[in-house]
Every structure is written in C-alpha cells, then in structure tokens.
Amino acid sequence: MQRAREPVRSICCIGAGYVGGPTCAVIACQNPKIQVTVVDLDQARIDAWKSDHLPIFEPGLRDVVQFARDEQYSGHETRPPNLFFSTDIDSAIVSADLIFIAVNTPTKLVGQGAGSASDLAYVEAAARRIAEVSTSDKIVAQKSTVPCGTAHTLRHIFASVAQNSDVNFEILSNPEFLAEGTAIRDLLSPDRILIGSNTDRRALQAAERLADVYAAWVPRERILTVNCWSSELSKLAANCMLAQRISSINSLSAICEVTGADVDEVAQAVGQDTRIGSKMLKASAGFGGSCFKKDVLCLVYIAESYNLHEVALYWRRIVDINEYSKARFAKWIIQSLHNTLDRKKIAILGWAYKKDTGDTRESAAINVAGQLIAENAHVAVYDPEVRPDQIISDLTQHHNTDALAKKVSIHKNPYSACEGASAVVILTEWDEFKTDGLPSAVANVLDKEVLEVPLVSVPRRTSEDSRGSSERSWVRDDYSRDERSAENLAESPVFEPKTIPLRLCKKGIDWPRIANCMQRPRLLFDGRNVVDPAKLMALGFQVHCIGKSRSASNF
C-alpha cells in the first residue's frame, strides 16, 4: 500500500516584494492549515506588510492580505491568522517544510556580463543562509526569474555549504507568471502553475508536495511538471515573447504614422487571426516594468554564452526597438514645440509603467521626462498611485538634484499639473484619463482657487527615508496621498476567490477644464492611445497619438 504524501505544514518565503508578498498571501488564503511566513531584511517593508498601508499597490491585495493575516470572525466561526511577516529569517527557515526564494535578480552593472546577465547575488545569499541554518529536510522552490542552470547551481551551493550532511535539500523551479495590476486575479485563476524538478524519486515527490499546495484552488490539469531547465527557460521565454509582441506593434506604429494607416486598426485586423491573437498588441511609447527588459537581456547573455550570436542579436533588437520607441516619442514632442522647450511647461499624466500599479521601474515616463528636462522644460507630473518620493527617486538617478528642483513639480490632481501647460503627455493608461464620458460642451468657468497653489521647493529630511539623506521636495503643498480601498473580499471566514474587486478609480478627468487652463494650441500627446482624438479635437486640442497618421494633425 502506497503511503500518503506528507503535506506541507509550514512555508517560508524569502523576499517580501512584488512576487513574495502577493503569492504567499493567496497561498495562505487558500490553505488555512499551512502557516506562511514572509521574511525580509528590510524592517520598514515588513512593518508596511503588517499595517493597512501595504508597501505595494495591487487591486485586491489588501483584502487578501487582511483575510489571511488578521483573525476573521463569522457568527460562531473563527479563522485564525496563518500569514505572518517577519525579519527573523533564521527561525522561519528552521520551521519551514517548503521555502520559496523570491528575491530580486537585477541585471548586472559591473563585471562579466554587465548590462545583460542576471545578478544572482541575492539568490546565492538566500541559498547559503538556508543551507547554514537548516536542521531538517527542506524543499526549496526558486520563484525569482533566473537564467537556465540556476537550480543546478543551487544544488552545488547546498552540497558545499550545508552544516548538517544528514539534511536533504530538494531544489525546484517554480517561476511566477504574474502581471502587475492583475496579480491577484492571476494568482487565483492562473493559466498554469509550472514546477520544474529533477527526475529522481525524491525530487518528483517534492514536486508533488508543492503541487498539492496549489491544488487547494488550482485544477490539477493546470499544474505542469517539467524538468528544471525547461521551467527556467519557459519563464524567460514567456516574458521575452511578450516583449517581442510589444516591440513588434510599436515598430509598426512608426510606419503607420508616416502613412495613412491606423495602428489600432492594424492590431485589430492582425489580432483576429487565431494563430496570433489580440493580446499585447497595444502600441505605446515603450514597455516598462521590472521584467521584460531584464529578462530579454538575460536571454541575450545566455545565447552569447553558448556562442549563438545571431540568436543574441535577434533578441537584443527587442530592447533596441523599445528604447527607440521612447526616444522617438520624446523627439516628436520636442519637434512639435518648435524644437525649443525653454520656459515651457509640459504636463505628464501617468508615471507608473502601466495602470493599476504603483511600480515605476523602467517606466517610459522616466525616459521621456528626462529628455524633456534636458531641453530645459518644466515638467509637471500627476499620477494617481505613485508616491512623490518615488518620482523624485526615479529622476535623481539620472539628473542633478538641484537642477531638477527648478524643473519638476509633482501634483495631486491633473488640473494643477496642466494649468498653463504648453502640452499634455499621457504615459500611463489610467482609466480616469479616458474620454468615454466627455461632455459635449466646454466648461466656461474654472475653479481658480483649486488650481492656483504655490509650489514649494525646499530641502527636507523625511523620516521614511531609510538612507537618512536630505532630499528636495518638488511636491505641491496640497499633495496628500489619496488612499483607496477596494471592496471587502472577506466578509466571512470563507474566502471567495471569484470576487476580486476592480481598482476604485477617480471619476474621469474633466477634459474641458483641462482645455480651458492650457496654453494654446492645446497640444496633447497620447503615448498609450487611451483618448478619443475626435472628442478632444472638438474641444480645441491638437491630438497626437501613437501609430496614427501625422497628416491628420492640426499643424
């Protein structure tokens, strides 16, 4: 008689970021008998996970975290908490049956492979710590995006570093396939769960134990088990092929602009081919986020390492086209303003790399704003979710702090950002920027008291800054974070995964009001194709959209 598999009772996740936090929150929700502990060295980040002000914004995340983290009551039933956050990494490792490694794997900046290879320093540090403190057998699942062969490397580390030779470590590859902005939906209803392992009996048993954790809510047919090399490459391949689609449609948008074609019509026609599909065919000023560029460059480095130079060149062009798209969009703005931006105000609506997230990593807005600032423009930024200190951090990485204080302002609403602007630039597809509910008549009166708010540009030290450095603030003194909470998912201890809330966004902005407070000729550059050009042209805007014929402009 075959003995039943020992169930996983305790999980430790090393890394409390965009992957570890949401993933473990959902696992804890769906597995009330498993204790899930997320650990990190960053005390401030752990404190944020324990509070009502989570360190990341993601629709539905707060509700999921609170459901698993806080005790739930319904009538006479109680659901005890099983999601914990801690900086006591060693204790969490010792007590865990299953350990996720979900740490950052940025692109190397120096040394061999600089500019393309993934830096696995955090992965190795996590593995070494696990090996040093473990006193019982562990399943170690790598969730960070890593190059092929990382599982093999981890096996070597555990074999050489482990303090106790009687402790067995089974290494699995379990990459995440989450899209920021829809991460909770993706976790609750995934296309697939991928688990890579060796083919020996113990490794396959470890893979099955991990599969059992996901099977609490994911149908078994969606849980795929493959070898580690295939799992690691599949994650890279998925992101690279998604990036490829975006660069492909962006390259076509450039052709559309100099001909009579419309990129949205082209995307629709092409996307209806069932062999191609319609997803990820939305033209833009360039893709962003922490994954696409990094993972494409990682694949480039792998190809070069095996002397597959033609393959490496092919994938590198995906990144080249993306950088070209951002530069081309900024150049378009500058040329439309007669190649001089000196003393001109440019309003940027949207700083996050995509809607429904506060993540700004590799956002097109950073690159475009930088080029406008270099032309001596005054850049006024509004984003409904990105905090001012993040915008400041993004800009000071590439520009002089003192100079920026005179050229950048950050606003809590789009109206003060756009007041007196020579141009409005949309760089994030937030729903509130859409023109769906645009009224037919232009408003005649503006609330000048709301718009005329003095700027402050004075050095200040923030208590939240872990570096303790003095920074300048370019934030309107009327700025305060607009906290939003989604509809409550946990009205009872029974978690309902089908009721994931949409982000509760503000009412769409008043475009007639924007038109009335701008400088003529009211230029608008839509880098995400979220507005209806005809509606805004009726208000007197000169609208320029990605992938639309430039001959249709009002110049």
Coordinates of C-alpha atoms in Angstrom, one line a residue:
M1 CA 0.0 0.0 0.0
Q2 CA 1.4 3.4 -1.1
R3 CA 2.0 5.8 1.8
A4 CA 0.2 9.2 1.5
R5 CA 2.5 12.1 0.9
E6 CA 3.4 14.2 3.9
P7 CA 1.6 17.5 3.5
V8 CA 3.3 20.8 3.7
R9 CA 2.5 22.5 7.0
S10 CA 4.9 25.5 7.1
I11 CA 6.1 27.8 4.3
C12 CA 8.8 30.4 4.5
C13 CA 9.2 32.9 1.7
I14 CA 12.5 34.8 1.5
G15 CA 11.7 38.2 -0.2
A16 CA 8.7 40.4 0.6
G17 CA 8.4 42.1 -2.7
Y18 CA 6.1 42.1 -5.7
V19 CA 6.3 38.3 -6.0
G20 CA 6.7 37.0 -2.5
G21 CA 4.0 39.2 -0.8
P22 CA 1.0 38.6 -3.1
T23 CA 1.9 35.0 -3.9
C24 CA 2.1 34.0 -0.2
A25 CA -1.0 36.0 0.7
V26 CA -3.0 34.0 -1.8
I27 CA -1.4 30.6 -0.8
A28 CA -2.3 31.4 2.9
C29 CA -5.8 32.3 2.0
Q30 CA -6.4 29.1 0.2
N31 CA -4.5 26.9 2.6
P32 CA -5.7 27.8 6.1
K33 CA -3.9 24.8 7.7
I34 CA -0.5 26.0 6.3
Q35 CA 1.5 28.6 8.3
V36 CA 3.0 31.0 5.8
T37 CA 5.8 33.4 6.9
V38 CA 7.2 36.0 4.5
V39 CA 10.6 37.3 5.6
D40 CA 12.9 40.1 4.5
L41 CA 15.8 42.1 5.8
D42 CA 14.0 45.4 5.3
Q43 CA 12.3 46.2 8.6
A44 CA 10.3 49.1 7.1
R45 CA 8.9 46.8 4.3
I46 CA 7.9 44.2 6.9
D47 CA 6.2 46.8 9.0
A48 CA 4.3 48.0 6.0
W49 CA 3.0 44.5 5.3
K50 CA 1.8 44.3 8.9
S51 CA -0.1 47.6 8.5
D52 CA -3.1 48.8 6.5
H53 CA -0.7 50.7 4.2
L54 CA 1.0 47.9 2.2
P55 CA 4.3 48.6 0.5
I56 CA 2.9 47.9 -3.0
F57 CA -0.4 48.8 -4.7
E58 CA -2.2 46.0 -6.4
P59 CA -6.0 45.7 -6.8
G60 CA -7.5 43.3 -4.3
L61 CA -4.2 42.7 -2.5
R62 CA -5.1 44.5 0.7
D63 CA -8.3 42.4 1.1
V64 CA -6.4 39.1 0.5
V65 CA -3.6 40.1 3.0
Q66 CA -6.1 41.1 5.7
F67 CA -8.1 38.0 5.3
A68 CA -5.1 35.7 5.9
R69 CA -3.1 37.9 8.2
D70 CA -5.9 39.1 10.6
E71 CA -8.2 36.9 12.6
Q72 CA -11.6 36.6 10.9
Y73 CA -15.0 36.1 12.6
S74 CA -18.3 34.9 11.2
G75 CA -21.0 34.0 13.7
H76 CA -19.5 31.4 15.9
E77 CA -16.7 30.5 13.5
T78 CA -13.2 31.9 13.7
R79 CA -10.5 31.7 11.1
P80 CA -7.1 32.1 12.9
P81 CA -4.4 34.1 11.0
N82 CA -1.9 32.0 9.1
L83 CA 0.0 34.7 7.2
F84 CA 2.9 36.3 9.0
F85 CA 5.6 38.9 8.2
S86 CA 9.0 38.9 9.9
T87 CA 12.7 39.8 9.8
D88 CA 13.6 36.7 11.8
I89 CA 14.8 34.9 8.7
D90 CA 16.6 32.0 10.5
S91 CA 13.6 31.0 12.7
A92 CA 11.3 31.0 9.6
I93 CA 13.8 28.8 7.7
V94 CA 14.2 26.3 10.5
S95 CA 10.5 25.8 11.0
A96 CA 9.6 25.6 7.3
D97 CA 8.9 22.4 5.2
L98 CA 8.9 24.5 2.0
I99 CA 11.0 27.6 1.3
F100 CA 10.3 30.0 -1.6
I101 CA 13.2 32.1 -2.8
A102 CA 11.6 35.3 -4.2
V103 CA 14.4 37.8 -4.2
N104 CA 15.4 40.4 -6.8
T105 CA 17.6 39.3 -9.7
P106 CA 18.6 42.6 -11.4
T107 CA 20.8 43.0 -14.4
K108 CA 24.5 43.1 -13.5
L109 CA 26.0 46.5 -13.7
V110 CA 29.7 45.5 -13.4
G111 CA 31.9 42.6 -14.2
Q112 CA 31.4 39.7 -16.7
G113 CA 28.0 40.0 -18.4
A114 CA 27.5 43.6 -17.2
G115 CA 24.4 45.1 -18.9
S116 CA 22.8 41.7 -19.8
A117 CA 23.5 38.9 -17.3
S118 CA 21.3 38.5 -14.2
D119 CA 22.9 39.2 -10.9
L120 CA 22.2 36.2 -8.7
A121 CA 23.9 37.6 -5.6
Y122 CA 20.6 37.7 -3.6
V123 CA 19.6 34.2 -4.7
E124 CA 23.0 32.8 -3.6
A125 CA 22.8 34.7 -0.3
A126 CA 19.4 33.2 0.4
A127 CA 20.5 29.7 -0.5
R128 CA 23.6 29.9 1.7
R129 CA 21.5 31.1 4.6
I130 CA 19.1 28.2 4.2
A131 CA 22.0 25.7 4.0
E132 CA 23.7 27.2 7.1
V133 CA 20.7 27.1 9.5
S134 CA 18.5 24.2 8.3
T135 CA 18.3 21.3 10.7
S136 CA 15.7 19.2 8.8
D137 CA 14.9 18.3 5.2
K138 CA 13.7 21.2 3.0
I139 CA 12.0 21.7 -0.3
V140 CA 13.5 24.9 -1.8
A141 CA 11.4 26.4 -4.7
Q142 CA 13.0 29.2 -6.8
K143 CA 10.4 31.8 -7.8
S144 CA 12.7 34.6 -8.9
T145 CA 13.3 34.8 -12.7
V146 CA 16.7 33.3 -13.2
P147 CA 18.9 32.0 -16.1
C148 CA 18.9 28.4 -17.1
G149 CA 21.1 26.2 -14.8
T150 CA 20.3 28.1 -11.6
A151 CA 18.8 25.1 -10.0
H152 CA 22.0 23.2 -10.7
T153 CA 24.0 26.0 -9.1
L154 CA 21.8 25.9 -6.0
R155 CA 22.3 22.2 -5.6
H156 CA 26.1 22.7 -5.7
I157 CA 25.7 25.5 -3.0
F158 CA 23.6 23.3 -0.7
A159 CA 26.0 20.4 -1.1
S160 CA 29.1 22.5 -0.3
V161 CA 27.7 24.8 2.4
A162 CA 25.2 22.7 4.4
Q163 CA 26.3 22.4 8.1
N164 CA 24.5 19.1 8.5
S165 CA 25.2 16.3 5.9
D166 CA 22.0 14.5 7.0
V167 CA 19.8 17.3 5.8
N168 CA 18.4 16.8 2.3
F169 CA 17.5 19.7 0.1
E170 CA 15.3 19.2 -2.9
I171 CA 15.5 22.1 -5.4
L172 CA 12.5 23.0 -7.5
S173 CA 11.9 25.7 -10.1
N174 CA 8.5 27.4 -9.6
P175 CA 8.5 30.7 -11.6
E176 CA 5.7 33.2 -11.3
F177 CA 3.6 34.4 -14.2
L178 CA 2.0 37.5 -12.8
A179 CA 1.1 40.7 -14.5
E180 CA 1.2 43.8 -12.2
G181 CA -2.2 45.3 -12.0
T182 CA -3.9 41.9 -12.2
A183 CA -1.6 39.9 -10.0
I184 CA -4.3 38.7 -7.5
R185 CA -6.6 37.6 -10.4
D186 CA -3.6 35.9 -12.0
L187 CA -2.9 34.0 -8.7
L188 CA -6.4 33.0 -8.1
S189 CA -7.1 31.8 -11.6
P190 CA -3.7 31.1 -13.2
D191 CA -3.3 29.9 -16.8
R192 CA -0.8 27.4 -15.5
I193 CA 1.4 26.6 -12.5
L194 CA 4.9 25.4 -13.6
I195 CA 7.0 23.2 -11.4
G196 CA 10.5 22.1 -12.5
S197 CA 12.4 19.3 -10.8
N198 CA 14.9 16.5 -11.3
T199 CA 13.5 13.1 -12.3
D200 CA 14.7 11.0 -9.3
R201 CA 12.1 9.8 -6.8
R202 CA 12.7 12.3 -4.0
A203 CA 12.7 15.2 -6.5
L204 CA 9.4 14.1 -8.0
Q205 CA 7.9 13.6 -4.5
A206 CA 9.0 17.2 -3.6
A207 CA 7.3 18.5 -6.8
E208 CA 4.1 16.7 -5.9
R209 CA 4.1 18.2 -2.4
L210 CA 4.4 21.6 -3.9
A211 CA 1.7 20.8 -6.4
D212 CA -0.6 19.8 -3.5
V213 CA -0.3 23.3 -2.1
Y214 CA -1.5 24.9 -5.3
A215 CA -4.1 22.2 -5.9
A216 CA -6.1 23.7 -3.0
W217 CA -7.6 26.0 -5.6
V218 CA -5.9 25.4 -9.0
P219 CA -7.2 22.5 -11.1
R220 CA -4.7 19.7 -11.4
E221 CA -4.6 19.9 -15.2
R222 CA -3.2 23.4 -14.9
I223 CA -0.3 22.3 -12.8
L224 CA 2.6 21.4 -15.2
T225 CA 5.6 19.4 -14.0
V226 CA 8.7 19.6 -16.2
N227 CA 12.5 19.4 -15.7
C228 CA 14.3 22.4 -14.1
W229 CA 16.0 23.6 -17.3
S230 CA 12.6 23.7 -19.2
S231 CA 11.0 25.5 -16.3
E232 CA 13.7 28.2 -16.0
L233 CA 13.8 28.8 -19.8
S234 CA 10.0 28.8 -20.1
K235 CA 9.8 31.8 -17.7
L236 CA 12.4 33.8 -19.7
A237 CA 10.8 32.7 -23.0
A238 CA 7.3 33.9 -21.9
N239 CA 8.5 37.4 -20.9
C240 CA 10.7 37.7 -24.0
M241 CA 7.9 36.7 -26.4
L242 CA 5.5 39.2 -24.7
A243 CA 8.1 41.9 -25.0
Q244 CA 8.6 40.9 -28.7
R245 CA 4.9 41.4 -29.4
I246 CA 5.0 44.9 -27.9
S247 CA 8.1 45.9 -29.8
S248 CA 6.6 44.4 -33.0
I249 CA 3.5 46.6 -32.8
N250 CA 5.5 49.6 -31.8
S251 CA 7.7 49.2 -34.8
L252 CA 4.6 49.0 -37.0
S253 CA 3.2 52.2 -35.3
A254 CA 6.1 54.2 -36.7
I255 CA 5.2 53.0 -40.2
C256 CA 1.5 53.9 -39.5
E257 CA 2.4 57.5 -38.5
V258 CA 4.2 58.2 -41.8
T259 CA 1.5 56.6 -43.9
G260 CA -2.3 56.6 -43.7
A261 CA -2.6 53.5 -41.5
D262 CA -4.1 53.4 -38.0
V263 CA -2.2 51.1 -35.7
D264 CA -5.3 50.2 -33.7
E265 CA -7.0 49.1 -36.9
V266 CA -3.9 47.1 -37.9
A267 CA -3.7 45.5 -34.5
Q268 CA -7.4 44.5 -34.6
A269 CA -7.0 43.0 -38.1
V270 CA -3.9 41.1 -37.2
G271 CA -5.2 40.0 -33.8
Q272 CA -8.3 38.4 -35.2
D273 CA -6.0 35.8 -36.8
T274 CA -6.4 33.0 -34.3
R275 CA -2.8 32.0 -34.8
I276 CA -1.7 35.3 -33.5
G277 CA -4.4 36.6 -31.1
S278 CA -5.2 40.1 -29.9
K279 CA -3.3 40.3 -26.6
M280 CA -0.2 42.5 -26.1
L281 CA -0.8 44.3 -29.4
K282 CA -1.4 47.8 -28.0
A283 CA 1.0 50.3 -29.3
S284 CA 2.7 52.6 -26.8
A285 CA 5.7 54.8 -26.1
G286 CA 7.5 51.7 -24.9
F287 CA 7.2 48.9 -22.4
G288 CA 8.4 49.1 -18.8
G289 CA 8.4 47.1 -15.6
S290 CA 11.0 45.1 -13.8
C291 CA 10.8 42.0 -16.0
F292 CA 10.7 42.4 -19.8
K293 CA 14.0 44.3 -20.4
K294 CA 15.9 42.4 -17.8
D295 CA 14.7 39.0 -19.0
V296 CA 15.3 39.7 -22.7
L297 CA 18.9 40.8 -21.8
C298 CA 19.3 37.7 -19.7
L299 CA 18.3 35.6 -22.7
V300 CA 20.8 37.6 -24.8
Y301 CA 23.5 36.7 -22.4
I302 CA 22.6 33.0 -22.4
A303 CA 22.7 32.9 -26.2
E304 CA 26.1 34.7 -26.3
S305 CA 27.5 32.4 -23.6
Y306 CA 26.8 29.5 -26.0
N307 CA 28.2 31.4 -29.0
L308 CA 24.7 31.7 -30.5
H309 CA 25.5 35.3 -31.7
E310 CA 22.7 35.5 -34.3
V311 CA 20.2 34.4 -31.7
A312 CA 21.5 37.0 -29.2
L313 CA 21.4 39.8 -31.8
Y314 CA 17.8 38.9 -32.7
W315 CA 16.6 39.2 -29.1
R316 CA 18.7 42.3 -28.4
R317 CA 16.8 44.1 -31.1
I318 CA 13.6 43.8 -29.0
V319 CA 15.2 46.1 -26.4
D320 CA 16.7 48.3 -29.0
I321 CA 13.2 48.9 -30.6
N322 CA 11.8 49.7 -27.1
E323 CA 14.5 52.3 -26.4
Y324 CA 13.9 53.7 -29.9
S325 CA 10.1 54.0 -29.2
K326 CA 10.7 56.1 -26.1
A327 CA 13.3 58.3 -27.8
R328 CA 11.1 58.7 -30.9
F329 CA 8.1 59.8 -28.8
A330 CA 10.1 62.4 -26.9
K331 CA 11.6 63.7 -30.1
W332 CA 8.1 64.0 -31.5
I333 CA 7.0 66.2 -28.6
I334 CA 10.1 68.4 -28.9
Q335 CA 9.7 68.9 -32.6
S336 CA 6.0 69.8 -32.3
L337 CA 7.0 72.5 -29.9
H338 CA 9.4 74.1 -32.5
N339 CA 12.5 72.4 -31.1
T340 CA 12.6 74.7 -28.0
L341 CA 11.1 73.8 -24.6
D342 CA 12.8 76.6 -22.7
R343 CA 10.4 78.0 -20.1
K344 CA 7.6 75.8 -21.4
K345 CA 5.5 73.7 -19.0
I346 CA 4.8 70.1 -20.1
A347 CA 2.3 68.1 -18.1
I348 CA 2.9 64.4 -17.8
L349 CA -0.2 62.4 -16.8
G350 CA 0.9 59.0 -15.5
W351 CA 4.2 57.9 -14.1
A352 CA 3.7 54.2 -13.4
Y353 CA 4.8 51.8 -16.1
K354 CA 1.2 50.6 -16.5
K355 CA -2.2 51.2 -14.9
D356 CA -3.3 49.6 -11.6
T357 CA 0.1 49.5 -10.1
G358 CA 2.5 51.9 -8.4
D359 CA 5.5 50.3 -9.9
T360 CA 7.7 52.7 -11.9
R361 CA 10.6 50.5 -12.8
E362 CA 11.7 51.1 -16.4
S363 CA 8.7 53.3 -17.0
A364 CA 8.6 55.1 -20.3
A365 CA 7.7 58.3 -18.3
I366 CA 11.2 58.4 -16.7
N367 CA 12.9 58.3 -20.1
V368 CA 10.6 60.8 -21.8
A369 CA 10.6 63.2 -18.8
G370 CA 14.4 63.1 -18.8
Q371 CA 14.6 64.1 -22.4
L372 CA 12.2 67.0 -21.9
I373 CA 14.1 68.2 -18.8
A374 CA 17.3 68.1 -20.8
E375 CA 15.6 70.6 -23.2
N376 CA 15.0 72.9 -20.2
A377 CA 11.3 72.2 -20.0
H378 CA 9.4 72.5 -16.7
V379 CA 7.8 69.0 -16.2
A380 CA 4.6 68.8 -14.1
V381 CA 3.7 65.2 -13.1
Y382 CA 0.5 63.7 -12.0
D383 CA -0.1 60.0 -11.2
P384 CA -3.0 58.7 -9.0
E385 CA -0.9 56.0 -7.3
V386 CA 2.8 56.7 -7.5
R387 CA 4.1 58.5 -4.4
P388 CA 6.1 61.7 -4.9
D389 CA 9.2 60.3 -3.3
Q390 CA 9.3 57.5 -5.9
I391 CA 9.1 60.0 -8.7
I392 CA 11.9 62.0 -7.1
S393 CA 14.0 58.9 -6.7
D394 CA 13.4 57.9 -10.4
L395 CA 14.6 61.3 -11.6
T396 CA 17.5 61.9 -9.3
Q397 CA 19.1 58.6 -10.5
H398 CA 19.9 60.3 -13.8
H399 CA 19.7 64.1 -13.2
N400 CA 21.2 66.7 -10.9
T401 CA 19.1 67.2 -7.8
D402 CA 19.4 70.9 -7.6
A403 CA 18.6 71.5 -11.2
L404 CA 15.6 69.2 -11.0
A405 CA 14.2 71.2 -8.1
K406 CA 13.6 74.1 -10.5
K407 CA 12.3 72.0 -13.4
V408 CA 9.9 69.4 -11.8
S409 CA 6.7 69.7 -9.8
I410 CA 4.5 66.9 -8.6
H411 CA 0.8 67.3 -8.3
K412 CA -2.1 65.7 -6.6
N413 CA -4.6 66.4 -9.4
P414 CA -4.4 66.7 -13.2
Y415 CA -5.7 70.2 -13.2
S416 CA -2.9 71.9 -11.4
A417 CA -0.5 69.8 -13.4
C418 CA -2.0 71.0 -16.7
E419 CA -2.6 74.7 -15.8
G420 CA -0.6 76.8 -18.2
A421 CA 0.9 73.8 -19.9
S422 CA 2.1 74.0 -23.5
A423 CA 1.4 70.3 -23.9
V424 CA -0.1 67.4 -22.1
V425 CA 1.6 64.0 -22.4
I426 CA -0.2 60.8 -21.4
L427 CA 2.2 58.0 -20.4
T428 CA 0.1 55.6 -18.3
E429 CA -3.2 54.2 -19.4
W430 CA -5.1 55.0 -16.2
D431 CA -8.9 54.7 -16.7
E432 CA -9.5 58.2 -15.4
F433 CA -7.6 59.6 -18.4
K434 CA -10.1 58.1 -20.9
T435 CA -12.7 60.3 -22.7
D436 CA -15.6 57.9 -22.5
G437 CA -17.8 60.3 -20.5
L438 CA -16.6 63.5 -22.1
P439 CA -19.4 66.2 -22.1
S440 CA -20.3 67.9 -25.4
A441 CA -19.8 71.4 -24.2
V442 CA -16.7 73.1 -22.9
A443 CA -16.8 74.3 -19.3
N444 CA -16.6 78.1 -19.2
V445 CA -15.6 78.6 -15.5
L446 CA -12.6 77.2 -13.8
D447 CA -12.1 76.9 -10.1
K448 CA -9.1 79.1 -9.9
E449 CA -8.7 78.6 -6.1
V450 CA -8.1 74.9 -6.7
L451 CA -5.6 75.5 -9.5
E452 CA -3.6 78.4 -8.1
V453 CA -1.5 76.6 -5.4
P454 CA 2.1 77.8 -4.8
L455 CA 5.0 75.4 -5.4
V456 CA 7.4 74.6 -2.7
S457 CA 11.0 73.6 -3.4
V458 CA 12.9 73.4 -0.2
P459 CA 15.2 70.8 1.3
R460 CA 13.6 68.5 3.8
R461 CA 14.5 65.2 5.5
T462 CA 11.9 62.6 5.5
S463 CA 11.6 60.1 8.4
E464 CA 10.6 57.4 6.0
D465 CA 13.8 57.6 4.0
S466 CA 15.9 54.6 5.1
R467 CA 19.0 56.3 3.8
G468 CA 18.5 59.3 6.1
S469 CA 19.5 61.6 3.3
S470 CA 18.2 65.2 2.8
E471 CA 16.1 65.5 -0.3
R472 CA 14.4 68.3 -2.1
S473 CA 10.7 68.3 -2.4
W474 CA 9.1 69.3 -5.7
V475 CA 5.6 68.4 -4.4
R476 CA 2.7 70.8 -4.5
D477 CA 1.9 71.7 -0.9
D478 CA -1.6 70.5 -1.5
Y479 CA -0.4 67.0 -2.1
S480 CA -1.7 64.2 0.1
R481 CA -1.9 60.5 -0.8
D482 CA -5.4 59.6 -1.9
E483 CA -5.9 56.3 -0.2
R484 CA -8.2 53.9 -1.9
S485 CA -9.5 50.6 -0.6
A486 CA -11.2 48.0 -2.8
E487 CA -14.4 46.4 -1.9
N488 CA -14.0 44.0 1.0
L489 CA -13.4 40.4 -0.1
A490 CA -13.5 38.9 3.4
E491 CA -17.0 39.5 4.8
S492 CA -16.8 36.0 6.3
P493 CA -14.0 33.4 7.1
V494 CA -14.9 31.8 3.7
F495 CA -12.7 33.4 1.1
E496 CA -14.5 33.8 -2.3
P497 CA -11.8 33.9 -5.0
K498 CA -14.3 34.9 -7.7
T499 CA -15.0 38.3 -6.2
I500 CA -11.8 40.1 -6.9
P501 CA -12.5 43.9 -7.0
L502 CA -11.5 46.2 -9.7
R503 CA -9.5 49.3 -8.7
L504 CA -11.8 52.0 -7.4
C505 CA -10.6 54.9 -9.5
K506 CA -11.5 58.5 -9.5
K507 CA -14.1 59.8 -11.8
G508 CA -12.8 60.6 -15.3
I509 CA -11.0 63.9 -15.5
D510 CA -12.8 66.9 -16.8
W511 CA -11.1 67.4 -20.3
P512 CA -13.0 70.7 -21.0
R513 CA -11.5 72.1 -17.8
I514 CA -8.0 71.0 -18.9
A515 CA -8.6 72.7 -22.3
N516 CA -9.6 75.9 -20.6
C517 CA -6.5 76.1 -18.5
M518 CA -3.8 75.2 -21.1
Q519 CA -1.7 77.3 -23.3
R520 CA -2.9 77.4 -27.0
P521 CA -2.7 75.5 -29.3
R522 CA -3.5 72.8 -26.6
L523 CA -1.1 70.1 -27.7
L524 CA -1.8 66.6 -26.4
F525 CA 0.4 63.6 -27.0
D526 CA -1.1 60.2 -26.1
G527 CA 1.6 57.7 -25.6
R528 CA -0.9 55.0 -24.7
N529 CA -3.8 55.6 -27.1
V530 CA -6.4 56.0 -24.3
V531 CA -8.3 59.1 -25.5
D532 CA -10.7 59.5 -28.4
P533 CA -8.9 62.1 -30.6
A534 CA -12.1 63.3 -32.2
K535 CA -13.7 64.2 -28.9
L536 CA -10.7 66.2 -27.8
M537 CA -10.2 67.9 -31.2
A538 CA -13.8 69.1 -30.7
L539 CA -12.6 70.9 -27.6
G540 CA -9.8 72.6 -29.5
F541 CA -7.0 70.1 -28.7
Q542 CA -4.4 69.2 -31.3
V543 CA -4.1 65.4 -30.6
H544 CA -1.2 63.3 -31.5
C545 CA -1.5 59.5 -30.9
I546 CA 1.0 56.7 -31.2
G547 CA 0.5 55.0 -34.6
K548 CA -1.9 57.5 -36.1
S549 CA -1.2 59.3 -39.3
R550 CA 0.6 62.6 -38.5
S551 CA -1.0 64.2 -41.6
A552 CA -4.2 64.3 -39.6
S553 CA -2.8 66.8 -37.1
N554 CA -3.9 70.4 -37.0
F555 CA -0.4 71.9 -37.7

